[in-house]
Amino acid sequence: MESWFVSILFGVLFFVSGQFFLRESFDTDNNYFTTAITFSLAIGATSLLLLGISHIYMPELLVYNNSKLINAAIAGLLFFIGNLFWIYTISTKKSLGNIRVIMAGFETFMLFLVGYLHFNERINRKQFLAALLILLGIY
């Protein structure tokens, strides 16, 4: 099995587990703000721990250049804002599966569009029809 596919499988496992615990955090109330801040602090603390470990054991993996840092910082800010909306949606106690399917459908369509317009990626007929079927399935 290819490493990128194994990486996706592990990523999905961790994301699903994380969403389980996010939903559990709303067991007694639907205060999404406290959950969102705690969630973000956990990501920040984990990042700092990984940075410290990397400096000691894997310094060759740390590559600093302005473009990388600026793009990563902008991505982090945008993900943070997106996470606020995502966590708010989970706090409404709607079906986790429906929330993820709707998000994944719109993400797929938007990522195809961004890939095509900005990165000159080709979208074949099969990919376009699959994205369309996802959106129709959501509807």
JSON list of N, CA and C in Angstrom, two decimals, residues 18-95:
[
{"chain": "A", "resi": 18, "resn": "GLY", "atom": "N", "xyz": [-11.29, 12.58, 16.78]},
{"chain": "A", "resi": 18, "resn": "GLY", "atom": "CA", "xyz": [-11.38, 13.96, 17.26]},
{"chain": "A", "resi": 18, "resn": "GLY", "atom": "C", "xyz": [-12.81, 14.49, 17.21]},
{"chain": "A", "resi": 19, "resn": "GLN", "atom": "N", "xyz": [-13.53, 14.19, 16.12]},
{"chain": "A", "resi": 19, "resn": "GLN", "atom": "CA", "xyz": [-14.91, 14.65, 16.02]},
{"chain": "A", "resi": 19, "resn": "GLN", "atom": "C", "xyz": [-15.80, 13.98, 17.05]},
{"chain": "A", "resi": 20, "resn": "PHE", "atom": "N", "xyz": [-15.51, 12.72, 17.36]},
{"chain": "A", "resi": 20, "resn": "PHE", "atom": "CA", "xyz": [-16.24, 12.04, 18.43]},
{"chain": "A", "resi": 20, "resn": "PHE", "atom": "C", "xyz": [-16.09, 12.82, 19.73]},
{"chain": "A", "resi": 21, "resn": "PHE", "atom": "N", "xyz": [-14.85, 13.19, 20.09]},
{"chain": "A", "resi": 21, "resn": "PHE", "atom": "CA", "xyz": [-14.63, 13.90, 21.35]},
{"chain": "A", "resi": 21, "resn": "PHE", "atom": "C", "xyz": [-15.17, 15.33, 21.30]},
{"chain": "A", "resi": 22, "resn": "LEU", "atom": "N", "xyz": [-15.13, 15.96, 20.13]},
{"chain": "A", "resi": 22, "resn": "LEU", "atom": "CA", "xyz": [-15.75, 17.28, 20.02]},
{"chain": "A", "resi": 22, "resn": "LEU", "atom": "C", "xyz": [-17.25, 17.19, 20.31]},
{"chain": "A", "resi": 23, "resn": "ARG", "atom": "N", "xyz": [-17.89, 16.21, 19.71]},
{"chain": "A", "resi": 23, "resn": "ARG", "atom": "CA", "xyz": [-19.33, 16.04, 19.94]},
{"chain": "A", "resi": 23, "resn": "ARG", "atom": "C", "xyz": [-19.61, 15.73, 21.41]},
{"chain": "A", "resi": 24, "resn": "GLU", "atom": "N", "xyz": [-18.76, 14.89, 22.03]},
{"chain": "A", "resi": 24, "resn": "GLU", "atom": "CA", "xyz": [-18.91, 14.57, 23.45]},
{"chain": "A", "resi": 24, "resn": "GLU", "atom": "C", "xyz": [-18.78, 15.83, 24.31]},
{"chain": "A", "resi": 25, "resn": "SER", "atom": "N", "xyz": [-18.00, 16.80, 23.86]},
{"chain": "A", "resi": 25, "resn": "SER", "atom": "CA", "xyz": [-17.81, 18.02, 24.66]},
{"chain": "A", "resi": 25, "resn": "SER", "atom": "C", "xyz": [-19.10, 18.82, 24.76]},
{"chain": "A", "resi": 26, "resn": "PHE", "atom": "N", "xyz": [-20.06, 18.52, 23.89]},
{"chain": "A", "resi": 26, "resn": "PHE", "atom": "CA", "xyz": [-21.35, 19.23, 23.94]},
{"chain": "A", "resi": 26, "resn": "PHE", "atom": "C", "xyz": [-22.43, 18.39, 24.61]},
{"chain": "A", "resi": 27, "resn": "ASP", "atom": "N", "xyz": [-22.02, 17.43, 25.41]},
{"chain": "A", "resi": 27, "resn": "ASP", "atom": "CA", "xyz": [-22.97, 16.54, 26.08]},
{"chain": "A", "resi": 27, "resn": "ASP", "atom": "C", "xyz": [-23.87, 17.28, 27.06]},
{"chain": "A", "resi": 28, "resn": "THR", "atom": "N", "xyz": [-23.32, 18.28, 27.75]},
{"chain": "A", "resi": 28, "resn": "THR", "atom": "CA", "xyz": [-24.11, 18.98, 28.77]},
{"chain": "A", "resi": 28, "resn": "THR", "atom": "C", "xyz": [-24.58, 20.37, 28.33]},
{"chain": "A", "resi": 29, "resn": "ASP", "atom": "N", "xyz": [-23.95, 20.94, 27.30]},
{"chain": "A", "resi": 29, "resn": "ASP", "atom": "CA", "xyz": [-24.38, 22.25, 26.80]},
{"chain": "A", "resi": 29, "resn": "ASP", "atom": "C", "xyz": [-23.92, 22.38, 25.35]},
{"chain": "A", "resi": 30, "resn": "ASN", "atom": "N", "xyz": [-24.24, 23.52, 24.72]},
{"chain": "A", "resi": 30, "resn": "ASN", "atom": "CA", "xyz": [-23.80, 23.72, 23.35]},
{"chain": "A", "resi": 30, "resn": "ASN", "atom": "C", "xyz": [-22.92, 24.96, 23.22]},
{"chain": "A", "resi": 31, "resn": "ASN", "atom": "N", "xyz": [-22.15, 25.25, 24.27]},
{"chain": "A", "resi": 31, "resn": "ASN", "atom": "CA", "xyz": [-21.22, 26.38, 24.25]},
{"chain": "A", "resi": 31, "resn": "ASN", "atom": "C", "xyz": [-20.04, 26.03, 23.37]},
{"chain": "A", "resi": 32, "resn": "TYR", "atom": "N", "xyz": [-20.11, 26.46, 22.10]},
{"chain": "A", "resi": 32, "resn": "TYR", "atom": "CA", "xyz": [-19.06, 26.09, 21.16]},
{"chain": "A", "resi": 32, "resn": "TYR", "atom": "C", "xyz": [-17.78, 26.90, 21.36]},
{"chain": "A", "resi": 33, "resn": "PHE", "atom": "N", "xyz": [-17.88, 28.10, 21.93]},
{"chain": "A", "resi": 33, "resn": "PHE", "atom": "CA", "xyz": [-16.71, 28.98, 22.04]},
{"chain": "A", "resi": 33, "resn": "PHE", "atom": "C", "xyz": [-15.65, 28.38, 22.94]},
{"chain": "A", "resi": 34, "resn": "THR", "atom": "N", "xyz": [-16.04, 27.90, 24.12]},
{"chain": "A", "resi": 34, "resn": "THR", "atom": "CA", "xyz": [-15.08, 27.28, 25.04]},
{"chain": "A", "resi": 34, "resn": "THR", "atom": "C", "xyz": [-14.44, 26.06, 24.40]},
{"chain": "A", "resi": 35, "resn": "THR", "atom": "N", "xyz": [-15.25, 25.26, 23.72]},
{"chain": "A", "resi": 35, "resn": "THR", "atom": "CA", "xyz": [-14.72, 24.08, 23.04]},
{"chain": "A", "resi": 35, "resn": "THR", "atom": "C", "xyz": [-13.74, 24.49, 21.95]},
{"chain": "A", "resi": 36, "resn": "ALA", "atom": "N", "xyz": [-14.09, 25.50, 21.16]},
{"chain": "A", "resi": 36, "resn": "ALA", "atom": "CA", "xyz": [-13.22, 25.94, 20.06]},
{"chain": "A", "resi": 36, "resn": "ALA", "atom": "C", "xyz": [-11.88, 26.45, 20.58]},
{"chain": "A", "resi": 37, "resn": "ILE", "atom": "N", "xyz": [-11.90, 27.22, 21.66]},
{"chain": "A", "resi": 37, "resn": "ILE", "atom": "CA", "xyz": [-10.65, 27.74, 22.23]},
{"chain": "A", "resi": 37, "resn": "ILE", "atom": "C", "xyz": [-9.80, 26.60, 22.79]},
{"chain": "A", "resi": 38, "resn": "THR", "atom": "N", "xyz": [-10.42, 25.67, 23.52]},
{"chain": "A", "resi": 38, "resn": "THR", "atom": "CA", "xyz": [-9.68, 24.54, 24.08]},
{"chain": "A", "resi": 38, "resn": "THR", "atom": "C", "xyz": [-9.11, 23.67, 22.97]},
{"chain": "A", "resi": 39, "resn": "PHE", "atom": "N", "xyz": [-9.89, 23.43, 21.94]},
{"chain": "A", "resi": 39, "resn": "PHE", "atom": "CA", "xyz": [-9.46, 22.67, 20.78]},
{"chain": "A", "resi": 39, "resn": "PHE", "atom": "C", "xyz": [-8.23, 23.32, 20.15]},
{"chain": "A", "resi": 40, "resn": "SER", "atom": "N", "xyz": [-8.28, 24.62, 19.95]},
{"chain": "A", "resi": 40, "resn": "SER", "atom": "CA", "xyz": [-7.17, 25.36, 19.34]},
{"chain": "A", "resi": 40, "resn": "SER", "atom": "C", "xyz": [-5.94, 25.37, 20.24]},
{"chain": "A", "resi": 41, "resn": "LEU", "atom": "N", "xyz": [-6.14, 25.50, 21.54]},
{"chain": "A", "resi": 41, "resn": "LEU", "atom": "CA", "xyz": [-5.01, 25.45, 22.47]},
{"chain": "A", "resi": 41, "resn": "LEU", "atom": "C", "xyz": [-4.32, 24.08, 22.43]},
{"chain": "A", "resi": 42, "resn": "ALA", "atom": "N", "xyz": [-5.11, 23.02, 22.29]},
{"chain": "A", "resi": 42, "resn": "ALA", "atom": "CA", "xyz": [-4.53, 21.67, 22.21]},
{"chain": "A", "resi": 42, "resn": "ALA", "atom": "C", "xyz": [-3.69, 21.53, 20.94]},
{"chain": "A", "resi": 43, "resn": "ILE", "atom": "N", "xyz": [-4.16, 22.08, 19.84]},
{"chain": "A", "resi": 43, "resn": "ILE", "atom": "CA", "xyz": [-3.38, 22.05, 18.59]},
{"chain": "A", "resi": 43, "resn": "ILE", "atom": "C", "xyz": [-2.09, 22.85, 18.76]},
{"chain": "A", "resi": 44, "resn": "GLY", "atom": "N", "xyz": [-2.21, 24.04, 19.37]},
{"chain": "A", "resi": 44, "resn": "GLY", "atom": "CA", "xyz": [-1.02, 24.88, 19.59]},
{"chain": "A", "resi": 44, "resn": "GLY", "atom": "C", "xyz": [0.00, 24.22, 20.49]},
{"chain": "A", "resi": 45, "resn": "ALA", "atom": "N", "xyz": [-0.45, 23.63, 21.58]},
{"chain": "A", "resi": 45, "resn": "ALA", "atom": "CA", "xyz": [0.46, 22.97, 22.52]},
{"chain": "A", "resi": 45, "resn": "ALA", "atom": "C", "xyz": [1.15, 21.78, 21.84]},
{"chain": "A", "resi": 46, "resn": "THR", "atom": "N", "xyz": [0.40, 21.01, 21.07]},
{"chain": "A", "resi": 46, "resn": "THR", "atom": "CA", "xyz": [0.97, 19.88, 20.35]},
{"chain": "A", "resi": 46, "resn": "THR", "atom": "C", "xyz": [1.99, 20.35, 19.33]},
{"chain": "A", "resi": 47, "resn": "SER", "atom": "N", "xyz": [1.70, 21.45, 18.65]},
{"chain": "A", "resi": 47, "resn": "SER", "atom": "CA", "xyz": [2.64, 22.01, 17.68]},
{"chain": "A", "resi": 47, "resn": "SER", "atom": "C", "xyz": [3.93, 22.45, 18.34]},
{"chain": "A", "resi": 48, "resn": "LEU", "atom": "N", "xyz": [3.83, 23.10, 19.49]},
{"chain": "A", "resi": 48, "resn": "LEU", "atom": "CA", "xyz": [5.03, 23.53, 20.20]},
{"chain": "A", "resi": 48, "resn": "LEU", "atom": "C", "xyz": [5.86, 22.34, 20.67]},
{"chain": "A", "resi": 49, "resn": "LEU", "atom": "N", "xyz": [5.19, 21.30, 21.13]},
{"chain": "A", "resi": 49, "resn": "LEU", "atom": "CA", "xyz": [5.89, 20.08, 21.54]},
{"chain": "A", "resi": 49, "resn": "LEU", "atom": "C", "xyz": [6.63, 19.46, 20.35]},
{"chain": "A", "resi": 50, "resn": "LEU", "atom": "N", "xyz": [5.94, 19.36, 19.23]},
{"chain": "A", "resi": 50, "resn": "LEU", "atom": "CA", "xyz": [6.56, 18.81, 18.02]},
{"chain": "A", "resi": 50, "resn": "LEU", "atom": "C", "xyz": [7.74, 19.67, 17.56]},
{"chain": "A", "resi": 51, "resn": "LEU", "atom": "N", "xyz": [7.60, 20.97, 17.64]},
{"chain": "A", "resi": 51, "resn": "LEU", "atom": "CA", "xyz": [8.70, 21.88, 17.28]},
{"chain": "A", "resi": 51, "resn": "LEU", "atom": "C", "xyz": [9.92, 21.63, 18.16]},
{"chain": "A", "resi": 52, "resn": "GLY", "atom": "N", "xyz": [9.69, 21.51, 19.46]},
{"chain": "A", "resi": 52, "resn": "GLY", "atom": "CA", "xyz": [10.79, 21.25, 20.39]},
{"chain": "A", "resi": 52, "resn": "GLY", "atom": "C", "xyz": [11.48, 19.92, 20.12]},
{"chain": "A", "resi": 53, "resn": "ILE", "atom": "N", "xyz": [10.70, 18.89, 19.89]},
{"chain": "A", "resi": 53, "resn": "ILE", "atom": "CA", "xyz": [11.25, 17.57, 19.59]},
{"chain": "A", "resi": 53, "resn": "ILE", "atom": "C", "xyz": [12.02, 17.60, 18.27]},
{"chain": "A", "resi": 54, "resn": "SER", "atom": "N", "xyz": [11.46, 18.30, 17.28]},
{"chain": "A", "resi": 54, "resn": "SER", "atom": "CA", "xyz": [12.11, 18.38, 15.97]},
{"chain": "A", "resi": 54, "resn": "SER", "atom": "C", "xyz": [13.45, 19.09, 16.06]},
{"chain": "A", "resi": 55, "resn": "HIS", "atom": "N", "xyz": [13.53, 20.16, 16.84]},
{"chain": "A", "resi": 55, "resn": "HIS", "atom": "CA", "xyz": [14.80, 20.88, 16.98]},
{"chain": "A", "resi": 55, "resn": "HIS", "atom": "C", "xyz": [15.89, 19.97, 17.55]},
{"chain": "A", "resi": 56, "resn": "ILE", "atom": "N", "xyz": [15.50, 19.06, 18.42]},
{"chain": "A", "resi": 56, "resn": "ILE", "atom": "CA", "xyz": [16.48, 18.18, 19.05]},
{"chain": "A", "resi": 56, "resn": "ILE", "atom": "C", "xyz": [16.81, 16.97, 18.19]},
{"chain": "A", "resi": 57, "resn": "TYR", "atom": "N", "xyz": [15.78, 16.28, 17.68]},
{"chain": "A", "resi": 57, "resn": "TYR", "atom": "CA", "xyz": [16.00, 14.99, 17.03]},
{"chain": "A", "resi": 57, "resn": "TYR", "atom": "C", "xyz": [15.98, 15.02, 15.50]},
{"chain": "A", "resi": 58, "resn": "MET", "atom": "N", "xyz": [15.33, 16.01, 14.91]},
{"chain": "A", "resi": 58, "resn": "MET", "atom": "CA", "xyz": [15.20, 16.04, 13.45]},
{"chain": "A", "resi": 58, "resn": "MET", "atom": "C", "xyz": [15.36, 17.45, 12.89]},
{"chain": "A", "resi": 59, "resn": "PRO", "atom": "N", "xyz": [16.43, 18.16, 13.22]},
{"chain": "A", "resi": 59, "resn": "PRO", "atom": "CA", "xyz": [16.56, 19.55, 12.78]},
{"chain": "A", "resi": 59, "resn": "PRO", "atom": "C", "xyz": [16.56, 19.71, 11.26]},
{"chain": "A", "resi": 60, "resn": "GLU", "atom": "N", "xyz": [16.95, 18.66, 10.53]},
{"chain": "A", "resi": 60, "resn": "GLU", "atom": "CA", "xyz": [16.98, 18.74, 9.06]},
{"chain": "A", "resi": 60, "resn": "GLU", "atom": "C", "xyz": [15.57, 18.86, 8.46]},
{"chain": "A", "resi": 61, "resn": "LEU", "atom": "N", "xyz": [14.55, 18.50, 9.23]},
{"chain": "A", "resi": 61, "resn": "LEU", "atom": "CA", "xyz": [13.18, 18.62, 8.74]},
{"chain": "A", "resi": 61, "resn": "LEU", "atom": "C", "xyz": [12.63, 20.04, 8.83]},
{"chain": "A", "resi": 62, "resn": "LEU", "atom": "N", "xyz": [13.28, 20.87, 9.63]},
{"chain": "A", "resi": 62, "resn": "LEU", "atom": "CA", "xyz": [12.82, 22.25, 9.81]},
{"chain": "A", "resi": 62, "resn": "LEU", "atom": "C", "xyz": [13.44, 23.13, 8.73]},
{"chain": "A", "resi": 63, "resn": "VAL", "atom": "N", "xyz": [12.63, 23.56, 7.78]},
{"chain": "A", "resi": 63, "resn": "VAL", "atom": "CA", "xyz": [13.07, 24.41, 6.68]},
{"chain": "A", "resi": 63, "resn": "VAL", "atom": "C", "xyz": [12.31, 25.72, 6.79]},
{"chain": "A", "resi": 64, "resn": "TYR", "atom": "N", "xyz": [13.04, 26.78, 7.00]},
{"chain": "A", "resi": 64, "resn": "TYR", "atom": "CA", "xyz": [12.42, 28.09, 7.16]},
{"chain": "A", "resi": 64, "resn": "TYR", "atom": "C", "xyz": [12.72, 28.96, 5.94]},
{"chain": "A", "resi": 65, "resn": "ASN", "atom": "N", "xyz": [11.68, 29.42, 5.28]},
{"chain": "A", "resi": 65, "resn": "ASN", "atom": "CA", "xyz": [11.82, 30.47, 4.28]},
{"chain": "A", "resi": 65, "resn": "ASN", "atom": "C", "xyz": [10.55, 31.30, 4.32]},
{"chain": "A", "resi": 66, "resn": "ASN", "atom": "N", "xyz": [10.66, 32.54, 3.88]},
{"chain": "A", "resi": 66, "resn": "ASN", "atom": "CA", "xyz": [9.55, 33.48, 4.03]},
{"chain": "A", "resi": 66, "resn": "ASN", "atom": "C", "xyz": [8.26, 32.99, 3.38]},
{"chain": "A", "resi": 67, "resn": "SER", "atom": "N", "xyz": [8.35, 32.46, 2.18]},
{"chain": "A", "resi": 67, "resn": "SER", "atom": "CA", "xyz": [7.15, 32.01, 1.47]},
{"chain": "A", "resi": 67, "resn": "SER", "atom": "C", "xyz": [6.46, 30.89, 2.24]},
{"chain": "A", "resi": 68, "resn": "LYS", "atom": "N", "xyz": [7.24, 29.91, 2.70]},
{"chain": "A", "resi": 68, "resn": "LYS", "atom": "CA", "xyz": [6.68, 28.78, 3.46]},
{"chain": "A", "resi": 68, "resn": "LYS", "atom": "C", "xyz": [6.00, 29.28, 4.73]},
{"chain": "A", "resi": 69, "resn": "LEU", "atom": "N", "xyz": [6.67, 30.16, 5.47]},
{"chain": "A", "resi": 69, "resn": "LEU", "atom": "CA", "xyz": [6.13, 30.64, 6.74]},
{"chain": "A", "resi": 69, "resn": "LEU", "atom": "C", "xyz": [4.88, 31.49, 6.53]},
{"chain": "A", "resi": 70, "resn": "ILE", "atom": "N", "xyz": [4.89, 32.37, 5.53]},
{"chain": "A", "resi": 70, "resn": "ILE", "atom": "CA", "xyz": [3.73, 33.23, 5.28]},
{"chain": "A", "resi": 70, "resn": "ILE", "atom": "C", "xyz": [2.53, 32.39, 4.86]},
{"chain": "A", "resi": 71, "resn": "ASN", "atom": "N", "xyz": [2.73, 31.49, 3.90]},
{"chain": "A", "resi": 71, "resn": "ASN", "atom": "CA", "xyz": [1.61, 30.65, 3.44]},
{"chain": "A", "resi": 71, "resn": "ASN", "atom": "C", "xyz": [1.09, 29.75, 4.54]},
{"chain": "A", "resi": 72, "resn": "ALA", "atom": "N", "xyz": [1.98, 29.18, 5.35]},
{"chain": "A", "resi": 72, "resn": "ALA", "atom": "CA", "xyz": [1.54, 28.32, 6.45]},
{"chain": "A", "resi": 72, "resn": "ALA", "atom": "C", "xyz": [0.78, 29.13, 7.50]},
{"chain": "A", "resi": 73, "resn": "ALA", "atom": "N", "xyz": [1.22, 30.35, 7.78]},
{"chain": "A", "resi": 73, "resn": "ALA", "atom": "CA", "xyz": [0.53, 31.20, 8.76]},
{"chain": "A", "resi": 73, "resn": "ALA", "atom": "C", "xyz": [-0.86, 31.59, 8.26]},
{"chain": "A", "resi": 74, "resn": "ILE", "atom": "N", "xyz": [-0.96, 31.95, 7.00]},
{"chain": "A", "resi": 74, "resn": "ILE", "atom": "CA", "xyz": [-2.28, 32.30, 6.43]},
{"chain": "A", "resi": 74, "resn": "ILE", "atom": "C", "xyz": [-3.19, 31.08, 6.47]},
{"chain": "A", "resi": 75, "resn": "ALA", "atom": "N", "xyz": [-2.66, 29.91, 6.09]},
{"chain": "A", "resi": 75, "resn": "ALA", "atom": "CA", "xyz": [-3.45, 28.67, 6.13]},
{"chain": "A", "resi": 75, "resn": "ALA", "atom": "C", "xyz": [-3.93, 28.40, 7.55]},
{"chain": "A", "resi": 76, "resn": "GLY", "atom": "N", "xyz": [-3.04, 28.56, 8.53]},
{"chain": "A", "resi": 76, "resn": "GLY", "atom": "CA", "xyz": [-3.41, 28.33, 9.93]},
{"chain": "A", "resi": 76, "resn": "GLY", "atom": "C", "xyz": [-4.53, 29.25, 10.38]},
{"chain": "A", "resi": 77, "resn": "LEU", "atom": "N", "xyz": [-4.45, 30.53, 10.00]},
{"chain": "A", "resi": 77, "resn": "LEU", "atom": "CA", "xyz": [-5.51, 31.48, 10.36]},
{"chain": "A", "resi": 77, "resn": "LEU", "atom": "C", "xyz": [-6.84, 31.10, 9.71]},
{"chain": "A", "resi": 78, "resn": "LEU", "atom": "N", "xyz": [-6.78, 30.74, 8.43]},
{"chain": "A", "resi": 78, "resn": "LEU", "atom": "CA", "xyz": [-8.01, 30.36, 7.73]},
{"chain": "A", "resi": 78, "resn": "LEU", "atom": "C", "xyz": [-8.60, 29.07, 8.31]},
{"chain": "A", "resi": 79, "resn": "PHE", "atom": "N", "xyz": [-7.73, 28.10, 8.63]},
{"chain": "A", "resi": 79, "resn": "PHE", "atom": "CA", "xyz": [-8.22, 26.87, 9.25]},
{"chain": "A", "resi": 79, "resn": "PHE", "atom": "C", "xyz": [-8.83, 27.16, 10.62]},
{"chain": "A", "resi": 80, "resn": "PHE", "atom": "N", "xyz": [-8.23, 28.06, 11.37]},
{"chain": "A", "resi": 80, "resn": "PHE", "atom": "CA", "xyz": [-8.79, 28.42, 12.68]},
{"chain": "A", "resi": 80, "resn": "PHE", "atom": "C", "xyz": [-10.20, 28.96, 12.52]},
{"chain": "A", "resi": 81, "resn": "ILE", "atom": "N", "xyz": [-10.38, 29.89, 11.59]},
{"chain": "A", "resi": 81, "resn": "ILE", "atom": "CA", "xyz": [-11.72, 30.47, 11.37]},
{"chain": "A", "resi": 81, "resn": "ILE", "atom": "C", "xyz": [-12.69, 29.39, 10.89]},
{"chain": "A", "resi": 82, "resn": "GLY", "atom": "N", "xyz": [-12.23, 28.53, 9.97]},
{"chain": "A", "resi": 82, "resn": "GLY", "atom": "CA", "xyz": [-13.06, 27.42, 9.51]},
{"chain": "A", "resi": 82, "resn": "GLY", "atom": "C", "xyz": [-13.43, 26.48, 10.65]},
{"chain": "A", "resi": 83, "resn": "ASN", "atom": "N", "xyz": [-12.48, 26.23, 11.54]},
{"chain": "A", "resi": 83, "resn": "ASN", "atom": "CA", "xyz": [-12.75, 25.37, 12.69]},
{"chain": "A", "resi": 83, "resn": "ASN", "atom": "C", "xyz": [-13.81, 25.96, 13.60]},
{"chain": "A", "resi": 84, "resn": "LEU", "atom": "N", "xyz": [-13.82, 27.28, 13.75]},
{"chain": "A", "resi": 84, "resn": "LEU", "atom": "CA", "xyz": [-14.86, 27.90, 14.58]},
{"chain": "A", "resi": 84, "resn": "LEU", "atom": "C", "xyz": [-16.25, 27.58, 14.02]},
{"chain": "A", "resi": 85, "resn": "PHE", "atom": "N", "xyz": [-16.40, 27.71, 12.70]},
{"chain": "A", "resi": 85, "resn": "PHE", "atom": "CA", "xyz": [-17.69, 27.40, 12.08]},
{"chain": "A", "resi": 85, "resn": "PHE", "atom": "C", "xyz": [-18.01, 25.91, 12.18]},
{"chain": "A", "resi": 86, "resn": "TRP", "atom": "N", "xyz": [-16.99, 25.07, 11.97]},
{"chain": "A", "resi": 86, "resn": "TRP", "atom": "CA", "xyz": [-17.18, 23.62, 12.04]},
{"chain": "A", "resi": 86, "resn": "TRP", "atom": "C", "xyz": [-17.58, 23.19, 13.45]},
{"chain": "A", "resi": 87, "resn": "ILE", "atom": "N", "xyz": [-16.91, 23.72, 14.46]},
{"chain": "A", "resi": 87, "resn": "ILE", "atom": "CA", "xyz": [-17.23, 23.36, 15.84]},
{"chain": "A", "resi": 87, "resn": "ILE", "atom": "C", "xyz": [-18.61, 23.90, 16.22]},
{"chain": "A", "resi": 88, "resn": "TYR", "atom": "N", "xyz": [-18.94, 25.10, 15.75]},
{"chain": "A", "resi": 88, "resn": "TYR", "atom": "CA", "xyz": [-20.29, 25.61, 16.00]},
{"chain": "A", "resi": 88, "resn": "TYR", "atom": "C", "xyz": [-21.33, 24.65, 15.41]},
{"chain": "A", "resi": 89, "resn": "THR", "atom": "N", "xyz": [-21.09, 24.18, 14.18]},
{"chain": "A", "resi": 89, "resn": "THR", "atom": "CA", "xyz": [-22.02, 23.26, 13.54]},
{"chain": "A", "resi": 89, "resn": "THR", "atom": "C", "xyz": [-22.17, 21.97, 14.34]},
{"chain": "A", "resi": 90, "resn": "ILE", "atom": "N", "xyz": [-21.06, 21.45, 14.85]},
{"chain": "A", "resi": 90, "resn": "ILE", "atom": "CA", "xyz": [-21.12, 20.24, 15.69]},
{"chain": "A", "resi": 90, "resn": "ILE", "atom": "C", "xyz": [-21.92, 20.52, 16.96]},
{"chain": "A", "resi": 91, "resn": "SER", "atom": "N", "xyz": [-21.82, 21.74, 17.49]},
{"chain": "A", "resi": 91, "resn": "SER", "atom": "CA", "xyz": [-22.53, 22.08, 18.73]},
{"chain": "A", "resi": 91, "resn": "SER", "atom": "C", "xyz": [-24.04, 22.07, 18.55]},
{"chain": "A", "resi": 92, "resn": "THR", "atom": "N", "xyz": [-24.51, 22.18, 17.30]},
{"chain": "A", "resi": 92, "resn": "THR", "atom": "CA", "xyz": [-25.96, 22.15, 17.06]},
{"chain": "A", "resi": 92, "resn": "THR", "atom": "C", "xyz": [-26.53, 20.75, 17.21]},
{"chain": "A", "resi": 93, "resn": "LYS", "atom": "N", "xyz": [-25.63, 19.77, 17.37]},
{"chain": "A", "resi": 93, "resn": "LYS", "atom": "CA", "xyz": [-25.99, 18.37, 17.58]},
{"chain": "A", "resi": 93, "resn": "LYS", "atom": "C", "xyz": [-26.73, 17.76, 16.39]},
{"chain": "A", "resi": 94, "resn": "LYS", "atom": "N", "xyz": [-26.47, 18.32, 15.20]},
{"chain": "A", "resi": 94, "resn": "LYS", "atom": "CA", "xyz": [-26.96, 17.68, 13.98]},
{"chain": "A", "resi": 94, "resn": "LYS", "atom": "C", "xyz": [-26.14, 16.42, 13.77]},
{"chain": "A", "resi": 95, "resn": "SER", "atom": "N", "xyz": [-26.56, 15.58, 12.86]},
{"chain": "A", "resi": 95, "resn": "SER", "atom": "CA", "xyz": [-25.87, 14.33, 12.58]},
{"chain": "A", "resi": 95, "resn": "SER", "atom": "C", "xyz": [-24.42, 14.59, 12.15]}
]
